[in-house]
Amino acid sequence: EITASQTGNDNYTAAADVVQTLTVTKANQNITFDALAARTVGDADFDLNATGGASGNAITYTSSDASVATVSGNTVTVVGAGTTEITASQTG
């Protein structure tokens, strides 16, 4: 809340305070994360390159199935055959 006040003087009485509410919402942020190409067991490790919102916070990655691929930092290691989802996240 922001309050506007005005004092009086010899010619004027003090004005009544006027209160207004200012609401500030958080900005949205988006992550851009291109589709990943299929890989084969034995392929070299590869890096993930998601780009994130304006918060400047780091993007973190997770694999839904560590028996298929693991993630360390932004590097993926293929471990075995199957399907896994790689998720890019960023805190607000």
Short mmCIF file of N, CA and C in Angstrom, two decimals:
data_model
loop_
_atom_site.label_atom_id
_atom_site.label_comp_id
_atom_site.label_asym_id
_atom_site.label_seq_id
_atom_site.Cartn_x
_atom_site.Cartn_y
_atom_site.Cartn_z
N GLU A 1 0.84 -1.17 0.00
CA GLU A 1 0.00 0.00 0.00
C GLU A 1 0.89 1.24 0.00
N ILE A 2 0.47 2.21 -0.78
CA ILE A 2 1.19 3.48 -0.86
C ILE A 2 0.24 4.55 -0.35
N THR A 3 0.72 5.36 0.58
CA THR A 3 -0.11 6.40 1.18
C THR A 3 0.40 7.77 0.76
N ALA A 4 -0.53 8.58 0.24
CA ALA A 4 -0.22 9.97 -0.09
C ALA A 4 -0.74 10.85 1.05
N SER A 5 0.13 11.71 1.55
CA SER A 5 -0.24 12.59 2.67
C SER A 5 0.15 14.02 2.32
N GLN A 6 -0.62 14.96 2.86
CA GLN A 6 -0.27 16.36 2.67
C GLN A 6 -0.58 17.10 3.96
N THR A 7 0.44 17.78 4.49
CA THR A 7 0.24 18.53 5.73
C THR A 7 -0.47 19.85 5.43
N GLY A 8 -1.01 20.42 6.45
CA GLY A 8 -1.64 21.74 6.30
C GLY A 8 -0.64 22.85 6.55
N ASN A 9 -1.13 24.08 6.39
CA ASN A 9 -0.31 25.25 6.70
C ASN A 9 -1.22 26.33 7.26
N ASP A 10 -0.80 27.58 7.27
CA ASP A 10 -1.61 28.65 7.85
C ASP A 10 -2.92 28.84 7.10
N ASN A 11 -2.96 28.50 5.82
CA ASN A 11 -4.16 28.74 5.02
C ASN A 11 -4.98 27.49 4.73
N TYR A 12 -4.40 26.31 4.87
CA TYR A 12 -5.08 25.07 4.51
C TYR A 12 -4.97 24.05 5.63
N THR A 13 -6.04 23.28 5.76
CA THR A 13 -5.98 22.16 6.71
C THR A 13 -5.26 20.99 6.04
N ALA A 14 -4.82 20.07 6.83
CA ALA A 14 -4.15 18.88 6.27
C ALA A 14 -5.16 18.10 5.42
N ALA A 15 -4.69 17.56 4.34
CA ALA A 15 -5.53 16.72 3.47
C ALA A 15 -5.68 15.35 4.10
N ALA A 16 -6.79 14.70 3.82
CA ALA A 16 -6.98 13.32 4.28
C ALA A 16 -6.02 12.41 3.50
N ASP A 17 -5.43 11.46 4.21
CA ASP A 17 -4.55 10.51 3.54
C ASP A 17 -5.34 9.73 2.49
N VAL A 18 -4.68 9.42 1.38
CA VAL A 18 -5.26 8.57 0.34
C VAL A 18 -4.34 7.36 0.18
N VAL A 19 -4.92 6.17 0.27
CA VAL A 19 -4.16 4.93 0.20
C VAL A 19 -4.51 4.22 -1.10
N GLN A 20 -3.48 3.80 -1.82
CA GLN A 20 -3.66 3.01 -3.04
C GLN A 20 -2.86 1.73 -2.87
N THR A 21 -3.35 0.66 -3.47
CA THR A 21 -2.67 -0.63 -3.41
C THR A 21 -1.93 -0.86 -4.72
N LEU A 22 -0.69 -1.22 -4.62
CA LEU A 22 0.13 -1.58 -5.77
C LEU A 22 0.42 -3.07 -5.68
N THR A 23 0.04 -3.81 -6.71
CA THR A 23 0.30 -5.24 -6.75
C THR A 23 1.38 -5.51 -7.79
N VAL A 24 2.42 -6.21 -7.37
CA VAL A 24 3.52 -6.57 -8.27
C VAL A 24 3.57 -8.09 -8.34
N THR A 25 3.45 -8.64 -9.54
CA THR A 25 3.49 -10.08 -9.71
C THR A 25 4.85 -10.51 -10.24
N LYS A 26 5.17 -11.75 -10.04
CA LYS A 26 6.43 -12.29 -10.56
C LYS A 26 6.35 -12.38 -12.08
N ALA A 27 7.46 -12.17 -12.74
CA ALA A 27 7.54 -12.32 -14.18
C ALA A 27 7.63 -13.80 -14.53
N ASN A 28 7.11 -14.16 -15.69
CA ASN A 28 7.22 -15.54 -16.16
C ASN A 28 8.60 -15.76 -16.75
N GLN A 29 9.06 -16.97 -16.67
CA GLN A 29 10.28 -17.33 -17.37
C GLN A 29 10.01 -18.61 -18.14
N ASN A 30 10.70 -18.75 -19.23
CA ASN A 30 10.53 -19.91 -20.10
C ASN A 30 11.87 -20.56 -20.35
N ILE A 31 11.82 -21.86 -20.57
CA ILE A 31 13.02 -22.60 -20.94
C ILE A 31 12.84 -23.06 -22.38
N THR A 32 13.85 -22.83 -23.20
CA THR A 32 13.87 -23.35 -24.55
C THR A 32 14.80 -24.55 -24.55
N PHE A 33 14.25 -25.70 -24.94
CA PHE A 33 15.01 -26.95 -24.88
C PHE A 33 14.65 -27.75 -26.13
N ASP A 34 15.55 -27.75 -27.10
CA ASP A 34 15.31 -28.44 -28.36
C ASP A 34 15.21 -29.95 -28.16
N ALA A 35 14.47 -30.60 -29.06
CA ALA A 35 14.32 -32.05 -29.01
C ALA A 35 15.70 -32.71 -29.12
N LEU A 36 15.82 -33.85 -28.46
CA LEU A 36 17.08 -34.59 -28.47
C LEU A 36 17.03 -35.68 -29.53
N ALA A 37 18.12 -35.88 -30.22
CA ALA A 37 18.22 -36.94 -31.23
C ALA A 37 18.34 -38.29 -30.53
N ALA A 38 17.88 -39.33 -31.21
CA ALA A 38 18.03 -40.69 -30.69
C ALA A 38 19.52 -41.02 -30.58
N ARG A 39 19.86 -41.84 -29.62
CA ARG A 39 21.25 -42.23 -29.39
C ARG A 39 21.35 -43.75 -29.39
N THR A 40 22.56 -44.24 -29.45
CA THR A 40 22.83 -45.68 -29.43
C THR A 40 23.75 -45.97 -28.25
N VAL A 41 23.53 -47.11 -27.62
CA VAL A 41 24.41 -47.51 -26.52
C VAL A 41 25.85 -47.48 -27.04
N GLY A 42 26.74 -46.86 -26.29
CA GLY A 42 28.13 -46.73 -26.69
C GLY A 42 28.45 -45.37 -27.30
N ASP A 43 27.41 -44.56 -27.60
CA ASP A 43 27.67 -43.21 -28.12
C ASP A 43 28.41 -42.38 -27.08
N ALA A 44 29.15 -41.41 -27.55
CA ALA A 44 29.89 -40.50 -26.66
C ALA A 44 28.92 -39.68 -25.83
N ASP A 45 29.38 -39.26 -24.66
CA ASP A 45 28.60 -38.32 -23.84
C ASP A 45 28.29 -37.09 -24.67
N PHE A 46 27.20 -36.41 -24.33
CA PHE A 46 26.86 -35.18 -25.04
C PHE A 46 26.30 -34.16 -24.06
N ASP A 47 26.42 -32.89 -24.44
CA ASP A 47 25.98 -31.79 -23.59
C ASP A 47 24.59 -31.31 -23.97
N LEU A 48 23.86 -30.87 -22.97
CA LEU A 48 22.53 -30.29 -23.15
C LEU A 48 22.66 -28.78 -23.20
N ASN A 49 21.83 -28.15 -24.02
CA ASN A 49 21.97 -26.70 -24.25
C ASN A 49 20.67 -25.95 -24.10
N ALA A 50 19.91 -26.19 -23.07
CA ALA A 50 18.69 -25.42 -22.85
C ALA A 50 19.06 -23.99 -22.50
N THR A 51 18.20 -23.07 -22.87
CA THR A 51 18.37 -21.67 -22.48
C THR A 51 17.18 -21.28 -21.63
N GLY A 52 17.42 -20.39 -20.68
CA GLY A 52 16.38 -20.13 -19.70
C GLY A 52 15.93 -18.70 -19.61
N GLY A 53 15.04 -18.51 -18.64
CA GLY A 53 14.40 -17.23 -18.40
C GLY A 53 15.34 -16.18 -17.87
N ALA A 54 14.78 -15.05 -17.60
CA ALA A 54 15.54 -13.87 -17.24
C ALA A 54 16.04 -13.88 -15.79
N SER A 55 15.70 -14.90 -15.01
CA SER A 55 16.11 -14.89 -13.60
C SER A 55 17.63 -15.02 -13.45
N GLY A 56 18.28 -15.59 -14.44
CA GLY A 56 19.72 -15.79 -14.34
C GLY A 56 20.10 -17.03 -13.55
N ASN A 57 19.12 -17.73 -12.99
CA ASN A 57 19.42 -18.95 -12.24
C ASN A 57 19.83 -20.06 -13.20
N ALA A 58 20.65 -20.95 -12.70
CA ALA A 58 21.16 -22.06 -13.51
C ALA A 58 20.03 -23.00 -13.91
N ILE A 59 20.18 -23.60 -15.08
CA ILE A 59 19.26 -24.64 -15.52
C ILE A 59 19.83 -25.97 -15.04
N THR A 60 18.98 -26.80 -14.44
CA THR A 60 19.40 -28.12 -14.01
C THR A 60 18.67 -29.17 -14.84
N TYR A 61 19.28 -30.33 -14.97
CA TYR A 61 18.74 -31.39 -15.80
C TYR A 61 18.60 -32.66 -14.98
N THR A 62 17.56 -33.44 -15.28
CA THR A 62 17.37 -34.74 -14.66
C THR A 62 16.93 -35.75 -15.72
N SER A 63 17.26 -36.99 -15.47
CA SER A 63 16.85 -38.10 -16.33
C SER A 63 15.81 -38.91 -15.56
N SER A 64 14.73 -39.29 -16.24
CA SER A 64 13.68 -40.05 -15.56
C SER A 64 14.05 -41.52 -15.36
N ASP A 65 15.08 -42.00 -16.06
CA ASP A 65 15.48 -43.40 -15.92
C ASP A 65 17.00 -43.51 -16.00
N ALA A 66 17.63 -43.61 -14.85
CA ALA A 66 19.10 -43.64 -14.78
C ALA A 66 19.68 -44.93 -15.33
N SER A 67 18.85 -45.93 -15.64
CA SER A 67 19.38 -47.14 -16.26
C SER A 67 19.51 -46.96 -17.77
N VAL A 68 18.96 -45.85 -18.29
CA VAL A 68 19.07 -45.52 -19.72
C VAL A 68 20.10 -44.41 -19.93
N ALA A 69 20.00 -43.35 -19.14
CA ALA A 69 20.93 -42.22 -19.26
C ALA A 69 21.04 -41.52 -17.93
N THR A 70 22.24 -41.04 -17.63
CA THR A 70 22.46 -40.24 -16.43
C THR A 70 22.87 -38.84 -16.86
N VAL A 71 22.64 -37.89 -15.97
CA VAL A 71 23.00 -36.50 -16.24
C VAL A 71 23.88 -36.01 -15.10
N SER A 72 25.01 -35.41 -15.47
CA SER A 72 25.88 -34.76 -14.50
C SER A 72 26.14 -33.36 -15.02
N GLY A 73 25.66 -32.37 -14.28
CA GLY A 73 25.73 -30.99 -14.79
C GLY A 73 24.84 -30.89 -16.01
N ASN A 74 25.45 -30.61 -17.15
CA ASN A 74 24.67 -30.59 -18.40
C ASN A 74 25.14 -31.67 -19.37
N THR A 75 25.87 -32.68 -18.85
CA THR A 75 26.39 -33.75 -19.69
C THR A 75 25.59 -35.03 -19.48
N VAL A 76 25.15 -35.63 -20.60
CA VAL A 76 24.39 -36.87 -20.57
C VAL A 76 25.31 -38.03 -20.93
N THR A 77 25.21 -39.11 -20.15
CA THR A 77 25.90 -40.35 -20.45
C THR A 77 24.86 -41.42 -20.73
N VAL A 78 24.93 -42.03 -21.92
CA VAL A 78 24.04 -43.13 -22.27
C VAL A 78 24.53 -44.37 -21.53
N VAL A 79 23.61 -45.01 -20.78
CA VAL A 79 23.98 -46.15 -19.94
C VAL A 79 23.46 -47.46 -20.53
N GLY A 80 22.25 -47.44 -21.07
CA GLY A 80 21.65 -48.66 -21.60
C GLY A 80 20.52 -48.34 -22.55
N ALA A 81 19.99 -49.38 -23.19
CA ALA A 81 18.89 -49.20 -24.14
C ALA A 81 17.60 -48.90 -23.40
N GLY A 82 16.72 -48.15 -24.04
CA GLY A 82 15.42 -47.82 -23.45
C GLY A 82 15.06 -46.38 -23.75
N THR A 83 14.12 -45.87 -23.01
CA THR A 83 13.64 -44.50 -23.18
C THR A 83 13.70 -43.78 -21.85
N THR A 84 14.17 -42.56 -21.87
CA THR A 84 14.17 -41.73 -20.66
C THR A 84 13.76 -40.32 -21.06
N GLU A 85 13.19 -39.61 -20.14
CA GLU A 85 12.87 -38.19 -20.36
C GLU A 85 13.93 -37.37 -19.65
N ILE A 86 14.50 -36.42 -20.39
CA ILE A 86 15.45 -35.47 -19.81
C ILE A 86 14.66 -34.19 -19.55
N THR A 87 14.65 -33.75 -18.31
CA THR A 87 13.89 -32.56 -17.93
C THR A 87 14.85 -31.43 -17.61
N ALA A 88 14.58 -30.25 -18.17
CA ALA A 88 15.33 -29.03 -17.85
C ALA A 88 14.47 -28.20 -16.90
N SER A 89 15.06 -27.76 -15.80
CA SER A 89 14.33 -26.98 -14.78
C SER A 89 15.13 -25.77 -14.39
N GLN A 90 14.41 -24.75 -13.93
CA GLN A 90 15.07 -23.53 -13.44
C GLN A 90 14.22 -22.97 -12.31
N THR A 91 14.86 -22.69 -11.18
CA THR A 91 14.12 -22.11 -10.07
C THR A 91 13.79 -20.66 -10.37
N GLY A 92 12.80 -20.15 -9.65
CA GLY A 92 12.39 -18.76 -9.80
C GLY A 92 13.18 -17.86 -8.91
#
